[in-house]
Amino acid sequence: MNSLHDLKNLSDTLPRRAAKMPVLFVGHGSPMNAIEDNEFSLHWEKMGKTLPEPSAVLVISAHWLSKGTKVTAMENPKTIHDFGGFPKELFEVEYPTPGLPSLALETKNLIQSTEVELDHDWGLDHGTWSVVRRMFPEAKIPVLQLSIDYPRTGQYHYDLGKELAALREKGVLIIGSGNMIHNLRMVYWEKLNEPNFGYDWAHELNRTLKSKIESKSHNDLINYHSLGEAAKLAIPTPDHYFPLLYTLGLQSNSDDIEFFNDKLVAGSLNMTSIKIG
């Protein structure tokens, strides 16, 4: 890769914009949201039509956990079907959007807290394409993924998110894709189709997290273990929670907060999502 050439391409293709691009945290839920028309997927479609058109999309997905931080740097990322037990129709979905190696290099250079590896093997997992294909179905906007260095602390991920702030000024839409409440072992399958069904502790934590986000109480959100028994039940592992911390790290003092898809699903999951800015 020719670094000077790639940086010139970045300057040519991603000029600074007058207004910063918003940031999203999206509760992505079931992979079936990629092909089913429901209140969640239809809101993703609406979001894609109302946002400023991005120059590129960078996603931090709960489904790319790694040792070290990596960013996809290929020209044509593959569509990864990283799930099982779903209909053939879902496995047949392809999202042939381009990558943008020059943006991968810029992302690597922006992050000073750790060495970032340019990755040519991963692609786009369902935490990314299930959401982004509903927002931008024409598959023309370049899409990249940034991996989650899983052994690291919440503070590490929050601080790393801050380092990406300059990309907002170039029209890059940064999306954290996970679920703030995600306990698959306690899913109440018989209540899967009951609207907004959640255990008491799930509703309690959903209210607490929204309140903390609105008040910019980021230290409490970074140290989510301190939020009591509800947090222990709702976040048994942090894989789906860490993407939220990247988006909070990108929030500036002037950014507004808007919640959408604010619903509980099957007792122990939530789809609550956030637009920042």
Tab-separated table of C-alpha atoms in Angstrom:
chain	number	residue	atom	x	y	z
A	1	MET	CA	0.000	0.000	0.000
A	2	ASN	CA	1.391	3.419	-0.979
A	3	SER	CA	0.725	5.620	2.062
A	4	LEU	CA	1.206	9.002	0.370
A	5	HIS	CA	-1.036	7.960	-2.516
A	6	ASP	CA	-3.747	6.707	-0.169
A	7	LEU	CA	-3.655	9.864	1.937
A	8	LYS	CA	-3.994	11.977	-1.188
A	9	ASN	CA	-6.998	9.903	-2.251
A	10	LEU	CA	-8.553	10.422	1.175
A	11	SER	CA	-8.121	14.174	0.876
A	12	ASP	CA	-9.678	14.095	-2.594
A	13	THR	CA	-12.651	11.891	-1.725
A	14	LEU	CA	-13.427	12.925	1.862
A	15	PRO	CA	-13.151	16.703	2.172
A	16	ARG	CA	-14.087	18.409	5.411
A	17	ARG	CA	-17.723	19.400	5.695
A	18	ALA	CA	-19.321	22.439	7.279
A	19	ALA	CA	-21.344	20.306	9.729
A	20	LYS	CA	-20.243	17.235	11.637
A	21	MET	CA	-21.865	13.934	10.798
A	22	PRO	CA	-24.083	12.505	13.554
A	23	VAL	CA	-23.051	9.317	15.360
A	24	LEU	CA	-25.342	6.325	15.919
A	25	PHE	CA	-25.574	3.525	18.408
A	26	VAL	CA	-27.914	0.911	16.969
A	27	GLY	CA	-29.471	-1.985	18.842
A	28	HIS	CA	-29.283	-4.525	16.022
A	29	GLY	CA	-31.086	-7.471	17.618
A	30	SER	CA	-31.869	-10.533	15.521
A	31	PRO	CA	-30.216	-11.000	12.110
A	32	MET	CA	-33.765	-11.414	10.761
A	33	ASN	CA	-34.163	-7.639	11.018
A	34	ALA	CA	-32.078	-7.546	7.849
A	35	ILE	CA	-34.932	-9.024	5.804
A	36	GLU	CA	-38.088	-8.528	7.892
A	37	ASP	CA	-40.117	-5.329	7.756
A	38	ASN	CA	-40.795	-4.440	11.382
A	39	GLU	CA	-40.752	-1.286	13.489
A	40	PHE	CA	-37.003	-1.569	14.040
A	41	SER	CA	-35.860	-2.199	10.478
A	42	LEU	CA	-38.304	0.358	9.068
A	43	HIS	CA	-36.869	2.978	11.417
A	44	TRP	CA	-33.380	2.129	10.134
A	45	GLU	CA	-34.676	2.793	6.621
A	46	LYS	CA	-36.127	6.113	7.757
A	47	MET	CA	-32.825	7.029	9.418
A	48	GLY	CA	-30.953	6.387	6.196
A	49	LYS	CA	-33.255	8.801	4.361
A	50	THR	CA	-33.053	11.581	6.949
A	51	LEU	CA	-29.316	11.584	7.728
A	52	PRO	CA	-26.925	13.625	5.590
A	53	GLU	CA	-25.511	11.277	2.965
A	54	PRO	CA	-22.284	9.854	4.417
A	55	SER	CA	-18.990	9.861	2.569
A	56	ALA	CA	-18.383	6.472	4.201
A	57	VAL	CA	-19.613	4.356	7.107
A	58	LEU	CA	-17.409	2.995	9.892
A	59	VAL	CA	-19.043	0.379	12.139
A	60	ILE	CA	-17.916	-0.969	15.503
A	61	SER	CA	-19.828	-4.254	15.624
A	62	ALA	CA	-20.316	-6.504	18.642
A	63	HIS	CA	-19.526	-9.443	16.367
A	64	TRP	CA	-15.899	-8.622	15.573
A	65	LEU	CA	-13.980	-9.313	18.756
A	66	SER	CA	-10.208	-9.470	18.446
A	67	LYS	CA	-6.935	-9.282	20.294
A	68	GLY	CA	-5.647	-5.898	19.246
A	69	THR	CA	-7.528	-3.331	17.182
A	70	LYS	CA	-8.068	-3.894	13.464
A	71	VAL	CA	-9.783	-2.032	10.646
A	72	THR	CA	-10.981	-3.560	7.368
A	73	ALA	CA	-8.821	-2.305	4.520
A	74	MET	CA	-9.935	-4.261	1.477
A	75	GLU	CA	-11.502	-2.805	-1.678
A	76	ASN	CA	-14.488	-5.184	-1.612
A	77	PRO	CA	-15.432	-6.543	1.833
A	78	LYS	CA	-17.273	-9.856	1.819
A	79	THR	CA	-20.673	-10.368	3.442
A	80	ILE	CA	-20.175	-12.632	6.468
A	81	HIS	CA	-23.064	-14.880	7.522
A	82	ASP	CA	-21.920	-15.356	11.109
A	83	PHE	CA	-24.970	-17.118	12.538
A	84	GLY	CA	-26.818	-20.409	12.384
A	85	GLY	CA	-30.335	-21.773	12.462
A	86	PHE	CA	-31.938	-19.071	10.330
A	87	PRO	CA	-33.822	-19.370	7.023
A	88	LYS	CA	-31.957	-19.934	3.764
A	89	GLU	CA	-33.183	-16.521	2.587
A	90	LEU	CA	-31.014	-14.820	5.196
A	91	PHE	CA	-27.894	-16.751	4.205
A	92	GLU	CA	-28.439	-15.700	0.596
A	93	VAL	CA	-28.264	-11.986	1.402
A	94	GLU	CA	-25.235	-10.239	-0.050
A	95	TYR	CA	-24.343	-6.607	0.572
A	96	PRO	CA	-21.734	-5.830	-2.106
A	97	THR	CA	-20.801	-2.354	-0.934
A	98	PRO	CA	-17.215	-1.190	-1.509
A	99	GLY	CA	-14.545	-0.681	1.109
A	100	LEU	CA	-12.188	2.299	1.209
A	101	PRO	CA	-8.538	1.423	1.939
A	102	SER	CA	-7.574	5.093	2.153
A	103	LEU	CA	-10.058	5.625	4.997
A	104	ALA	CA	-8.718	2.527	6.750
A	105	LEU	CA	-5.254	4.068	6.623
A	106	GLU	CA	-6.538	7.399	7.902
A	107	THR	CA	-8.304	5.617	10.768
A	108	LYS	CA	-5.103	3.764	11.626
A	109	ASN	CA	-3.162	7.030	11.663
A	110	LEU	CA	-5.755	8.846	13.775
A	111	ILE	CA	-5.559	6.281	16.571
A	112	GLN	CA	-2.454	6.990	18.614
A	113	SER	CA	-3.247	5.006	21.768
A	114	THR	CA	-2.566	1.642	20.133
A	115	GLU	CA	-1.236	0.121	16.931
A	116	VAL	CA	-4.070	-0.584	14.483
A	117	GLU	CA	-3.761	-3.455	12.036
A	118	LEU	CA	-5.000	-3.044	8.467
A	119	ASP	CA	-7.117	-6.169	7.969
A	120	HIS	CA	-7.787	-7.877	4.633
A	121	ASP	CA	-9.559	-11.012	5.881
A	122	TRP	CA	-12.699	-10.077	7.833
A	123	GLY	CA	-15.384	-8.264	5.835
A	124	LEU	CA	-18.823	-7.135	7.063
A	125	ASP	CA	-20.505	-9.246	9.747
A	126	HIS	CA	-24.246	-9.201	10.434
A	127	GLY	CA	-23.876	-6.559	13.144
A	128	THR	CA	-22.942	-4.266	10.273
A	129	TRP	CA	-24.747	-5.347	7.109
A	130	SER	CA	-28.092	-6.183	8.731
A	131	VAL	CA	-28.386	-2.522	9.718
A	132	VAL	CA	-26.500	-0.679	6.982
A	133	ARG	CA	-28.228	-2.451	4.072
A	134	ARG	CA	-31.573	-1.179	5.410
A	135	MET	CA	-30.220	2.367	5.695
A	136	PHE	CA	-28.382	2.399	2.373
A	137	PRO	CA	-29.843	-0.372	0.195
A	138	GLU	CA	-28.076	0.683	-2.999
A	139	ALA	CA	-24.734	-0.499	-1.528
A	140	LYS	CA	-22.775	2.395	-3.007
A	141	ILE	CA	-21.407	4.019	0.148
A	142	PRO	CA	-18.076	2.540	1.333
A	143	VAL	CA	-18.355	0.580	4.585
A	144	LEU	CA	-15.547	-0.357	6.975
A	145	GLN	CA	-15.445	-2.137	10.317
A	146	LEU	CA	-13.287	-1.446	13.364
A	147	SER	CA	-12.753	-4.438	15.634
A	148	ILE	CA	-13.218	-4.528	19.416
A	149	ASP	CA	-10.056	-5.410	21.352
A	150	TYR	CA	-12.084	-7.582	23.704
A	151	PRO	CA	-9.737	-8.013	26.696
A	152	ARG	CA	-9.551	-4.224	27.144
A	153	THR	CA	-11.532	-2.172	29.655
A	154	GLY	CA	-14.553	0.011	29.005
A	155	GLN	CA	-12.366	3.077	29.537
A	156	TYR	CA	-10.061	1.933	26.742
A	157	HIS	CA	-12.931	1.631	24.262
A	158	TYR	CA	-14.440	4.976	25.283
A	159	ASP	CA	-11.084	6.739	24.875
A	160	LEU	CA	-10.433	5.067	21.537
A	161	GLY	CA	-13.797	6.340	20.323
A	162	LYS	CA	-12.673	9.896	21.092
A	163	GLU	CA	-9.731	9.455	18.736
A	164	LEU	CA	-12.107	8.960	15.798
A	165	ALA	CA	-13.736	12.389	16.170
A	166	ALA	CA	-12.001	13.940	13.161
A	167	LEU	CA	-13.804	11.493	10.867
A	168	ARG	CA	-17.135	13.121	11.714
A	169	GLU	CA	-15.850	16.308	10.085
A	170	LYS	CA	-15.276	14.393	6.839
A	171	GLY	CA	-18.793	13.034	6.637
A	172	VAL	CA	-18.039	9.557	7.976
A	173	LEU	CA	-21.027	8.008	9.709
A	174	ILE	CA	-19.732	6.112	12.736
A	175	ILE	CA	-22.087	3.425	14.065
A	176	GLY	CA	-21.765	1.357	17.204
A	177	SER	CA	-23.810	-1.810	16.646
A	178	GLY	CA	-24.746	-4.019	19.583
A	179	ASN	CA	-27.437	-4.065	22.280
A	180	MET	CA	-27.223	-2.315	25.630
A	181	ILE	CA	-29.243	-5.098	27.265
A	182	HIS	CA	-28.266	-8.506	25.918
A	183	ASN	CA	-28.717	-11.679	27.934
A	184	LEU	CA	-29.468	-14.541	25.549
A	185	ARG	CA	-29.601	-17.108	28.343
A	186	MET	CA	-32.645	-15.408	29.848
A	187	VAL	CA	-34.617	-14.814	26.653
A	188	TYR	CA	-38.322	-15.577	27.157
A	189	TRP	CA	-39.015	-17.095	23.746
A	190	GLU	CA	-42.749	-17.480	24.327
A	191	LYS	CA	-42.968	-13.695	24.699
A	192	LEU	CA	-40.860	-12.934	21.612
A	193	ASN	CA	-43.751	-11.296	19.776
A	194	GLU	CA	-45.230	-9.456	22.760
A	195	PRO	CA	-44.502	-5.736	22.211
A	196	ASN	CA	-42.015	-4.194	24.641
A	197	PHE	CA	-41.966	-7.217	26.933
A	198	GLY	CA	-39.093	-7.073	29.387
A	199	TYR	CA	-38.264	-8.315	32.837
A	200	ASP	CA	-38.495	-5.684	35.582
A	201	TRP	CA	-34.713	-5.467	35.828
A	202	ALA	CA	-34.424	-4.920	32.071
A	203	HIS	CA	-36.904	-2.046	32.129
A	204	GLU	CA	-35.111	-0.619	35.175
A	205	LEU	CA	-31.708	-0.669	33.503
A	206	ASN	CA	-33.075	0.682	30.231
A	207	ARG	CA	-34.385	3.715	32.146
A	208	THR	CA	-31.111	4.090	34.040
A	209	LEU	CA	-28.949	3.917	30.924
A	210	LYS	CA	-31.068	6.477	29.093
A	211	SER	CA	-30.934	8.824	32.077
A	212	LYS	CA	-27.147	8.489	32.315
A	213	ILE	CA	-26.779	9.098	28.577
A	214	GLU	CA	-28.988	12.196	28.700
A	215	SER	CA	-27.049	13.632	31.659
A	216	LYS	CA	-23.689	12.774	30.032
A	217	SER	CA	-22.752	10.683	33.075
A	218	HIS	CA	-20.194	8.836	31.012
A	219	ASN	CA	-18.069	7.604	33.915
A	220	ASP	CA	-21.060	5.675	35.265
A	221	LEU	CA	-21.662	4.175	31.829
A	222	ILE	CA	-18.006	3.216	31.409
A	223	ASN	CA	-18.095	1.568	34.831
A	224	TYR	CA	-21.411	-0.150	34.172
A	225	HIS	CA	-20.653	-2.802	36.803
A	226	SER	CA	-21.417	-0.134	39.398
A	227	LEU	CA	-25.040	0.162	38.223
A	228	GLY	CA	-26.263	-2.663	40.439
A	229	GLU	CA	-27.840	-6.066	40.056
A	230	ALA	CA	-29.861	-5.036	36.998
A	231	ALA	CA	-26.645	-4.310	35.103
A	232	LYS	CA	-25.185	-7.696	36.080
A	233	LEU	CA	-28.234	-9.440	34.647
A	234	ALA	CA	-28.471	-7.245	31.543
A	235	ILE	CA	-24.771	-7.223	30.621
A	236	PRO	CA	-23.375	-10.652	31.539
A	237	THR	CA	-20.675	-10.123	28.895
A	238	PRO	CA	-19.683	-6.721	27.456
A	239	ASP	CA	-19.432	-7.630	23.753
A	240	HIS	CA	-22.744	-5.997	22.799
A	241	TYR	CA	-22.274	-3.122	25.257
A	242	PHE	CA	-18.783	-1.964	24.229
A	243	PRO	CA	-19.976	-0.421	20.904
A	244	LEU	CA	-22.051	2.041	22.951
A	245	LEU	CA	-18.895	3.340	24.631
A	246	TYR	CA	-17.284	4.193	21.288
A	247	THR	CA	-20.270	6.338	20.344
A	248	LEU	CA	-20.347	8.081	23.734
A	249	GLY	CA	-16.662	8.888	23.356
A	250	LEU	CA	-17.555	10.715	20.141
A	251	GLN	CA	-20.198	12.910	21.786
A	252	SER	CA	-19.347	16.614	22.016
A	253	ASN	CA	-20.884	19.098	24.449
A	254	SER	CA	-23.040	20.583	21.698
A	255	ASP	CA	-24.467	17.275	20.452
A	256	ASP	CA	-28.149	16.593	20.983
A	257	ILE	CA	-29.364	13.118	21.968
A	258	GLU	CA	-32.303	11.334	20.346
A	259	PHE	CA	-33.478	7.844	21.302
A	260	PHE	CA	-35.222	5.594	18.788
A	261	ASN	CA	-36.397	1.963	18.641
A	262	ASP	CA	-36.694	2.234	22.414
A	263	LYS	CA	-38.259	-1.162	23.100
A	264	LEU	CA	-37.554	-4.334	25.073
A	265	VAL	CA	-37.697	-7.703	23.295
A	266	ALA	CA	-38.267	-11.187	24.762
A	267	GLY	CA	-37.589	-10.120	28.322
A	268	SER	CA	-33.823	-9.765	28.329
A	269	LEU	CA	-32.944	-7.792	25.181
A	270	ASN	CA	-33.444	-4.179	24.202
A	271	MET	CA	-33.338	-2.418	20.857
A	272	THR	CA	-32.852	1.066	22.322
A	273	SER	CA	-30.764	3.118	19.924
A	274	ILE	CA	-29.275	6.606	19.966
A	275	LYS	CA	-28.596	9.367	17.505
A	276	ILE	CA	-25.876	11.741	18.721
A	277	GLY	CA	-25.672	15.113	17.017
